[in-house]
Short mmCIF file of C-alpha atoms in Angstrom, two decimals:
data_model
loop_
_atom_site.label_atom_id
_atom_site.label_comp_id
_atom_site.label_asym_id
_atom_site.label_seq_id
_atom_site.Cartn_x
_atom_site.Cartn_y
_atom_site.Cartn_z
CA UNK A 21 -9.62 -2.61 -19.68
CA UNK A 22 -8.48 0.99 -19.18
CA UNK A 23 -11.59 2.46 -17.55
CA UNK A 24 -10.64 5.89 -16.16
CA UNK A 25 -7.09 4.77 -15.39
CA UNK A 26 -4.12 7.07 -15.04
CA UNK A 27 -0.71 5.96 -16.33
CA UNK A 28 0.36 4.96 -12.80
CA UNK A 29 -2.83 2.94 -12.36
CA UNK A 30 -2.27 1.14 -15.67
CA UNK A 31 1.22 0.23 -14.50
CA UNK A 32 -0.16 -1.25 -11.27
CA UNK A 33 -2.79 -3.25 -13.14
CA UNK A 34 -0.18 -4.59 -15.57
CA UNK A 35 2.05 -5.52 -12.64
CA UNK A 36 -0.74 -7.55 -11.02
CA UNK A 37 -1.35 -9.43 -14.28
CA UNK A 38 2.23 -10.03 -15.32
CA UNK A 39 4.32 -10.42 -12.16
CA UNK A 40 3.17 -13.95 -11.22
CA UNK A 41 3.22 -12.97 -7.55
CA UNK A 42 2.69 -15.75 -5.02
CA UNK A 43 0.45 -14.66 -2.11
CA UNK A 44 3.59 -14.19 0.00
CA UNK A 45 5.18 -12.01 -2.69
CA UNK A 46 1.98 -9.98 -3.09
CA UNK A 47 1.86 -9.42 0.68
CA UNK A 48 5.49 -8.30 0.70
CA UNK A 49 4.82 -5.91 -2.17
CA UNK A 50 1.94 -4.35 -0.23
CA UNK A 51 3.70 -4.36 3.15
CA UNK A 52 6.74 -2.59 1.76
CA UNK A 53 4.37 -0.05 0.21
CA UNK A 54 5.81 -0.39 -3.26
CA UNK A 55 2.33 0.30 -4.61
CA UNK A 56 1.96 3.94 -5.64
CA UNK A 57 -0.96 4.58 -3.30
CA UNK A 58 -3.32 7.33 -4.37
CA UNK A 59 -3.79 10.00 -1.72
CA UNK A 60 -6.25 12.83 -1.24
CA UNK A 61 -3.75 15.64 -1.70
CA UNK A 62 -2.57 14.29 -5.04
CA UNK A 63 -6.13 13.87 -6.25
CA UNK A 64 -7.10 17.37 -5.16
CA UNK A 65 -4.15 18.87 -7.04
CA UNK A 66 -5.09 16.91 -10.16
CA UNK A 67 -8.61 18.33 -9.98
CA UNK A 68 -7.51 21.85 -8.98
CA UNK A 69 -3.88 22.52 -10.06
CA UNK A 70 -3.91 26.25 -9.20
CA UNK A 71 -1.36 27.69 -6.70
CA UNK A 72 -4.03 29.14 -4.40
CA UNK A 73 -5.38 25.71 -3.43
CA UNK A 74 -4.36 25.93 0.24
CA UNK A 75 -5.56 29.52 0.73
CA UNK A 76 -8.94 28.82 -0.90
CA UNK A 77 -9.49 25.84 1.37
CA UNK A 78 -8.51 27.82 4.44
CA UNK A 79 -10.89 30.64 3.52
CA UNK A 80 -13.72 28.16 2.97
CA UNK A 81 -13.34 26.60 6.41
CA UNK A 82 -12.85 29.88 8.27
CA UNK A 83 -15.47 32.09 6.59
CA UNK A 84 -18.74 32.37 8.55
CA UNK A 85 -17.35 29.93 11.09
CA UNK A 86 -16.42 31.95 14.22
CA UNK A 87 -15.75 28.81 16.27
CA UNK A 88 -13.06 27.59 13.87
CA UNK A 89 -9.48 27.72 15.12
CA UNK A 90 -7.24 29.09 12.32
CA UNK A 91 -4.22 27.03 13.41
CA UNK A 92 -6.28 23.86 13.61
CA UNK A 93 -7.80 24.52 10.18
CA UNK A 94 -4.40 25.17 8.62
CA UNK A 95 -2.98 21.99 10.17
CA UNK A 96 -5.89 19.93 8.89
CA UNK A 97 -5.46 21.31 5.37
CA UNK A 98 -1.71 20.61 5.46
CA UNK A 99 -2.44 17.01 6.43
CA UNK A 100 -4.92 16.66 3.58
CA UNK A 101 -2.57 18.12 0.99
CA UNK A 102 0.38 16.04 2.20
CA UNK A 103 -1.67 12.87 1.92
CA UNK A 104 -1.42 12.10 5.66
CA UNK A 105 -5.19 11.75 5.89
CA UNK A 106 -8.37 12.80 4.14
CA UNK A 107 -11.77 14.18 5.10
CA UNK A 108 -14.44 11.58 5.81
CA UNK A 109 -17.29 13.99 6.54
CA UNK A 110 -19.40 14.53 3.42
CA UNK A 111 -20.21 18.09 4.53
CA UNK A 112 -16.48 18.92 4.56
CA UNK A 113 -16.07 17.46 1.09
CA UNK A 114 -18.97 19.50 -0.26
CA UNK A 115 -17.43 22.60 1.35
CA UNK A 116 -14.19 21.82 -0.51
CA UNK A 117 -16.11 21.34 -3.76
CA UNK A 118 -17.76 24.76 -3.46
CA UNK A 119 -14.49 26.42 -2.45
CA UNK A 120 -12.72 25.14 -5.58
CA UNK A 121 -15.70 25.66 -7.92
CA UNK A 122 -15.73 21.98 -8.81
CA UNK A 123 -18.22 20.49 -11.23
CA UNK A 124 -20.92 18.13 -10.10
CA UNK A 125 -18.96 15.21 -11.57
CA UNK A 126 -15.70 16.23 -9.88
CA UNK A 127 -17.50 16.64 -6.56
CA UNK A 128 -19.07 13.21 -6.89
CA UNK A 129 -15.66 11.70 -7.63
CA UNK A 130 -14.15 13.35 -4.55
CA UNK A 131 -17.02 12.12 -2.38
CA UNK A 132 -16.55 8.61 -3.72
CA UNK A 133 -12.83 8.66 -3.05
CA UNK A 134 -13.30 9.67 0.58
CA UNK A 135 -16.56 7.96 1.58
CA UNK A 136 -17.15 5.15 -0.92
CA UNK A 137 -20.21 6.81 -2.46
CA UNK A 138 -20.55 9.68 -4.92
CA UNK A 139 -23.45 12.15 -4.93
CA UNK A 140 -26.61 10.32 -3.80
CA UNK A 141 -29.67 11.78 -5.49
CA UNK A 142 -32.04 10.28 -2.92
CA UNK A 143 -30.26 12.10 -0.08
CA UNK A 144 -31.81 15.53 0.41
CA UNK A 145 -28.62 17.41 1.20
CA UNK A 146 -26.77 15.82 -1.72
CA UNK A 147 -29.43 16.69 -4.27
CA UNK A 148 -29.64 20.32 -3.12
CA UNK A 149 -25.88 20.81 -2.96
CA UNK A 150 -25.41 19.20 -6.37
CA UNK A 151 -27.95 21.61 -7.91
CA UNK A 152 -26.17 24.62 -6.39
CA UNK A 153 -22.83 23.30 -7.69
CA UNK A 154 -24.31 22.74 -11.13
CA UNK A 155 -25.73 26.27 -11.25
CA UNK A 156 -22.49 27.83 -9.97
CA UNK A 157 -23.94 29.15 -6.70
CA UNK A 158 -22.29 29.44 -3.30
CA UNK A 159 -21.97 27.08 -0.34
CA UNK A 160 -23.58 29.46 2.18
CA UNK A 161 -26.58 29.95 -0.08
CA UNK A 162 -26.92 26.18 -0.50
CA UNK A 163 -26.77 25.71 3.29
CA UNK A 164 -29.43 28.35 3.90
CA UNK A 165 -31.73 26.94 1.24
CA UNK A 166 -31.44 23.39 2.56
CA UNK A 167 -32.07 24.57 6.13
CA UNK A 168 -35.31 26.19 4.95
CA UNK A 169 -36.72 22.87 3.69
CA UNK A 170 -38.82 20.51 5.79
CA UNK A 171 -37.07 17.42 7.20
CA UNK A 172 -37.17 14.22 5.16
CA UNK A 173 -39.17 11.37 6.69
CA UNK A 174 -36.66 8.65 7.60
CA UNK A 175 -37.64 5.06 6.94
CA UNK A 176 -35.59 2.28 8.54
CA UNK A 177 -37.00 -0.29 6.16
CA UNK A 178 -36.10 -0.64 2.50
CA UNK A 179 -39.20 -1.62 0.49
CA UNK A 180 -39.36 -5.33 -0.33
CA UNK A 181 -39.42 -4.54 -4.03
CA UNK A 182 -37.61 -1.21 -4.28
CA UNK A 183 -37.42 0.63 -7.56
CA UNK A 184 -33.77 0.20 -8.41
CA UNK A 185 -33.97 3.11 -10.82
CA UNK A 186 -35.49 5.67 -8.44
CA UNK A 187 -32.13 7.37 -7.83
CA UNK A 188 -31.58 7.87 -11.55
CA UNK A 189 -35.14 9.07 -11.96
CA UNK A 190 -34.62 11.70 -9.26
CA UNK A 191 -31.30 12.73 -10.78
CA UNK A 192 -33.01 13.23 -14.12
CA UNK A 193 -35.90 15.16 -12.59
CA UNK A 194 -33.65 17.58 -10.70
CA UNK A 195 -31.39 18.05 -13.72
CA UNK A 196 -34.26 19.89 -15.44
CA UNK A 197 -34.86 22.30 -12.55
CA UNK A 198 -33.98 25.88 -13.53
CA UNK A 199 -34.94 28.18 -10.64
CA UNK A 200 -34.94 28.16 -6.84
CA UNK A 201 -38.73 28.08 -6.79
CA UNK A 202 -38.73 25.07 -9.10
CA UNK A 203 -36.10 23.41 -6.90
CA UNK A 204 -38.20 23.87 -3.77
CA UNK A 205 -41.33 22.61 -5.51
CA UNK A 206 -39.53 19.58 -6.95
CA UNK A 207 -38.00 18.78 -3.56
CA UNK A 208 -41.35 18.90 -1.77
CA UNK A 209 -43.03 16.78 -4.44
CA UNK A 210 -40.41 14.04 -3.99
CA UNK A 211 -40.09 13.97 -0.20
CA UNK A 212 -41.43 10.42 -0.01
CA UNK A 213 -38.83 9.23 -2.52
CA UNK A 214 -35.83 10.41 -0.50
CA UNK A 215 -33.86 8.06 1.71
CA UNK A 216 -30.36 7.75 3.13
CA UNK A 217 -29.79 4.11 2.21
CA UNK A 218 -28.46 3.14 -1.21
CA UNK A 219 -31.07 0.63 -2.35
CA UNK A 220 -29.11 -0.69 -5.31
CA UNK A 221 -26.09 -1.59 -3.16
CA UNK A 222 -28.43 -3.23 -0.67
CA UNK A 223 -29.92 -5.38 -3.44
CA UNK A 224 -26.47 -6.72 -4.34
CA UNK A 225 -25.65 -7.22 -0.64
CA UNK A 226 -28.80 -9.25 -0.10
CA UNK A 227 -28.16 -11.49 -3.12
CA UNK A 228 -24.57 -12.22 -2.11
CA UNK A 229 -25.42 -12.70 1.55
CA UNK A 230 -28.16 -15.20 0.71
CA UNK A 231 -25.55 -17.38 -0.98
CA UNK A 232 -23.56 -17.47 2.25
CA UNK A 233 -26.48 -17.86 4.65
CA UNK A 234 -28.15 -20.61 2.61
CA UNK A 235 -25.24 -22.65 1.16
CA UNK A 236 -27.25 -25.87 1.27
CA UNK A 237 -30.04 -24.40 -0.83
CA UNK A 238 -27.52 -23.33 -3.45
CA UNK A 239 -26.42 -26.96 -3.70
CA UNK A 240 -29.96 -28.33 -3.73
CA UNK A 241 -29.69 -29.56 -0.14
CA UNK A 242 -32.47 -28.49 2.19
CA UNK A 243 -31.43 -30.59 5.19
CA UNK A 244 -28.46 -28.69 6.60
CA UNK A 245 -29.31 -25.58 8.67
CA UNK A 246 -28.72 -22.04 7.47
CA UNK A 247 -25.78 -20.04 8.81
CA UNK A 248 -26.10 -17.26 11.36
CA UNK A 249 -24.48 -13.86 10.88
CA UNK A 250 -21.78 -14.91 13.35
CA UNK A 251 -21.07 -18.03 11.30
CA UNK A 252 -21.03 -16.10 8.02
CA UNK A 253 -18.51 -13.67 9.50
CA UNK A 254 -16.28 -16.41 10.91
CA UNK A 255 -16.46 -18.80 7.95
CA UNK A 256 -16.33 -16.36 5.05
CA UNK A 257 -15.59 -12.73 5.85
CA UNK A 258 -12.88 -12.86 8.52
CA UNK A 259 -10.24 -13.97 5.96
CA UNK A 260 -7.54 -14.02 8.70
CA UNK A 261 -7.97 -10.29 9.32
CA UNK A 262 -6.75 -9.48 12.88
CA UNK A 263 -9.64 -8.71 15.21
CA UNK A 264 -9.91 -5.58 17.31
CA UNK A 265 -9.93 -1.90 16.42
CA UNK A 266 -6.31 -1.11 17.28
CA UNK A 267 -4.09 -0.18 14.35
CA UNK A 268 -1.08 0.90 16.38
CA UNK A 269 2.18 0.02 14.69
CA UNK A 270 0.55 -0.79 11.35
CA UNK A 271 1.95 0.43 8.06
CA UNK A 272 -0.16 2.75 5.91
CA UNK A 273 -1.18 -0.17 3.66
CA UNK A 274 -2.09 -2.36 6.63
CA UNK A 275 -4.23 0.43 8.05
CA UNK A 276 -6.00 1.01 4.73
CA UNK A 277 -6.81 -2.67 4.26
CA UNK A 278 -8.02 -3.17 7.82
CA UNK A 279 -9.97 0.10 7.95
CA UNK A 280 -13.75 -0.49 8.06
CA UNK A 281 -13.35 -4.25 7.70
CA UNK A 282 -16.85 -5.68 8.28
CA UNK A 283 -17.87 -7.41 11.49
CA UNK A 284 -20.95 -9.27 12.71
CA UNK A 285 -22.56 -6.11 14.10
CA UNK A 286 -22.17 -4.31 10.77
CA UNK A 287 -23.67 -7.25 8.87
CA UNK A 288 -26.69 -7.30 11.18
CA UNK A 289 -27.16 -3.53 10.99
CA UNK A 290 -27.01 -3.55 7.19
CA UNK A 291 -29.41 -6.47 6.97
CA UNK A 292 -31.81 -4.63 9.30
CA UNK A 293 -31.52 -1.45 7.17
CA UNK A 294 -29.82 0.54 9.92
CA UNK A 295 -26.56 0.99 8.07
CA UNK A 296 -25.42 1.42 4.47
CA UNK A 297 -23.49 -1.16 2.47
CA UNK A 298 -19.84 -0.18 2.35
CA UNK A 299 -17.86 -0.39 -0.86
CA UNK A 300 -15.29 -2.63 0.83
CA UNK A 301 -17.96 -5.10 1.94
CA UNK A 302 -19.47 -5.23 -1.55
CA UNK A 303 -16.04 -6.02 -3.04
CA UNK A 304 -15.41 -8.71 -0.44
CA UNK A 305 -18.77 -10.35 -1.10
CA UNK A 306 -18.00 -10.42 -4.83
CA UNK A 307 -14.68 -12.16 -4.19
CA UNK A 308 -16.09 -14.63 -1.68
CA UNK A 309 -19.04 -15.66 -3.85
CA UNK A 310 -17.04 -15.18 -7.08
CA UNK A 311 -20.22 -13.47 -8.28
CA UNK A 312 -21.87 -16.87 -8.68
CA UNK A 313 -25.53 -16.15 -7.93
CA UNK A 314 -27.03 -19.08 -9.80
CA UNK A 315 -26.04 -22.30 -11.55
CA UNK A 316 -26.25 -20.95 -15.07
CA UNK A 317 -23.55 -21.91 -17.54
CA UNK A 318 -20.65 -19.51 -17.77
CA UNK A 319 -18.14 -19.62 -20.59
CA UNK A 320 -15.52 -18.40 -18.11
CA UNK A 321 -15.44 -21.94 -16.66
CA UNK A 322 -14.11 -23.35 -19.91
CA UNK A 323 -10.41 -24.28 -20.05
CA UNK A 324 -9.80 -22.38 -23.28
CA UNK A 325 -10.56 -19.04 -21.60
CA UNK A 326 -7.26 -17.30 -20.79
CA UNK A 327 -6.40 -15.66 -17.47
CA UNK A 328 -6.36 -12.28 -19.21
CA UNK A 329 -9.89 -12.85 -20.50
CA UNK A 330 -11.13 -13.97 -17.07
CA UNK A 331 -9.61 -10.98 -15.31
CA UNK A 332 -10.96 -8.64 -17.96
CA UNK A 333 -14.46 -10.06 -17.50
CA UNK A 334 -14.25 -9.60 -13.71
CA UNK A 335 -12.87 -6.08 -14.21
CA UNK A 336 -15.81 -5.02 -16.36
CA UNK A 337 -18.37 -6.81 -14.17
CA UNK A 338 -17.08 -5.28 -10.96
CA UNK A 339 -16.94 -1.80 -12.46
CA UNK A 340 -20.49 -2.20 -13.78
CA UNK A 341 -21.68 -3.15 -10.27
CA UNK A 342 -19.80 -0.27 -8.65
CA UNK A 343 -21.20 2.19 -11.18
CA UNK A 344 -24.69 0.81 -10.63
CA UNK A 345 -24.29 1.45 -6.90
CA UNK A 346 -22.88 4.97 -7.26
CA UNK A 347 -19.43 3.88 -6.07
CA UNK A 348 -15.98 4.71 -7.50
CA UNK A 349 -14.53 2.39 -10.14
CA UNK A 350 -11.73 -0.02 -9.31
CA UNK A 351 -8.42 1.74 -8.81
CA UNK A 352 -5.21 -0.37 -8.75
CA UNK A 353 -3.65 2.39 -6.65
CA UNK A 354 -6.16 1.76 -3.86
CA UNK A 355 -4.78 -0.87 -1.42
CA UNK A 356 -8.05 -2.79 -1.07
CA UNK A 357 -8.74 -2.67 -4.80
CA UNK A 358 -5.21 -3.93 -5.51
CA UNK A 359 -5.88 -6.88 -3.20
CA UNK A 360 -9.22 -7.58 -4.91
CA UNK A 361 -7.63 -7.44 -8.36
CA UNK A 362 -4.90 -9.82 -7.22
CA UNK A 363 -7.53 -12.21 -5.82
CA UNK A 364 -9.43 -12.42 -9.10
CA UNK A 365 -6.29 -13.65 -10.86
CA UNK A 366 -6.61 -16.95 -8.97
CA UNK A 367 -6.65 -19.95 -11.31
CA UNK A 368 -6.20 -23.08 -9.18
CA UNK A 369 -7.85 -21.94 -5.94
CA UNK A 370 -10.89 -19.92 -4.83
CA UNK A 371 -10.47 -16.14 -4.99
CA UNK A 372 -11.26 -15.81 -1.28
CA UNK A 373 -8.55 -18.32 -0.38
CA UNK A 374 -6.01 -16.38 -2.40
CA UNK A 375 -7.04 -13.15 -0.66
CA UNK A 376 -6.93 -14.82 2.75
CA UNK A 377 -3.38 -16.03 2.16
CA UNK A 378 -2.21 -12.51 1.30
CA UNK A 379 -3.92 -11.04 4.39
CA UNK A 380 -2.34 -13.69 6.60
CA UNK A 381 1.12 -12.77 5.29
CA UNK A 382 0.49 -9.02 5.48
CA UNK A 383 -0.41 -9.19 9.18
CA UNK A 384 1.90 -12.07 10.11
CA UNK A 385 4.00 -10.04 12.57
CA UNK A 386 1.22 -7.98 14.14
#
């Protein structure tokens, strides 16, 4: 079960499996921040352990940027390295990747940590920047080259039968490009294949959402009406999460769990192809549906299957889905992932109910 886990992450995973936490105990563990939360500064130092980390970052954000305020830049870098916050702008993360001479894989990992998605090979900027990283070229040169390319036609609609392998196909095509002329030619030839939305994640979203919108159909009942987005949000996805955007007075863990929690507007925008599927939403949909997309027999329903075996199966399945969607693997040192992993240990209740109970306890006094 140790997919890309550090020692601290293995300890957290073992704790979830062996501590026999009740939902109240799990909530207390999270609220008191006893989980060794992974932060951006720690991750950056693991990737780039050299002593000039801070100075290289400062130079990257001040060079060729006359409008940048040196004090503001230094303060932002200090906050990143202390773990107080992290960049959420993909352009900033790419700038960091070039400044530290990171590999394409390291850059993708950093993007995934901060935004939920690694390098997206159907996004024009991502594919150009990744090629310049791979060929050990500079950030300014990558910017200038991308600015010289024609804009990508933006399509609001995802094709009804999208090629789920198109991203991998484009990644493979661009991996064979050797020169700038070849890069430009390859880019122009594939303009119609580019797109900002992650089609594979949308495919999973649609399958899970259909189970919630059409519960009667799943049970063979065609009489009861389908649910609206408002009903789906209220009945399934709210999970006792406090409403409203305010996070004043919350602990770090509370903020992390509540951050980007889905709402009705987000569900509608994603369904209408105006917004991407977030990693958090995909994990929540897995827990709520328990990944049951049909009525096929599953050996996991048999009584002789141990909890360890069930959790291991969910672990591998979830990581396979996340990998398929270009998202980071499960990390027990991520607050939301910890909560998801705790939920899948449920034996005598639905996973979503177990998660809801923890959330209710976590935010009981807010």
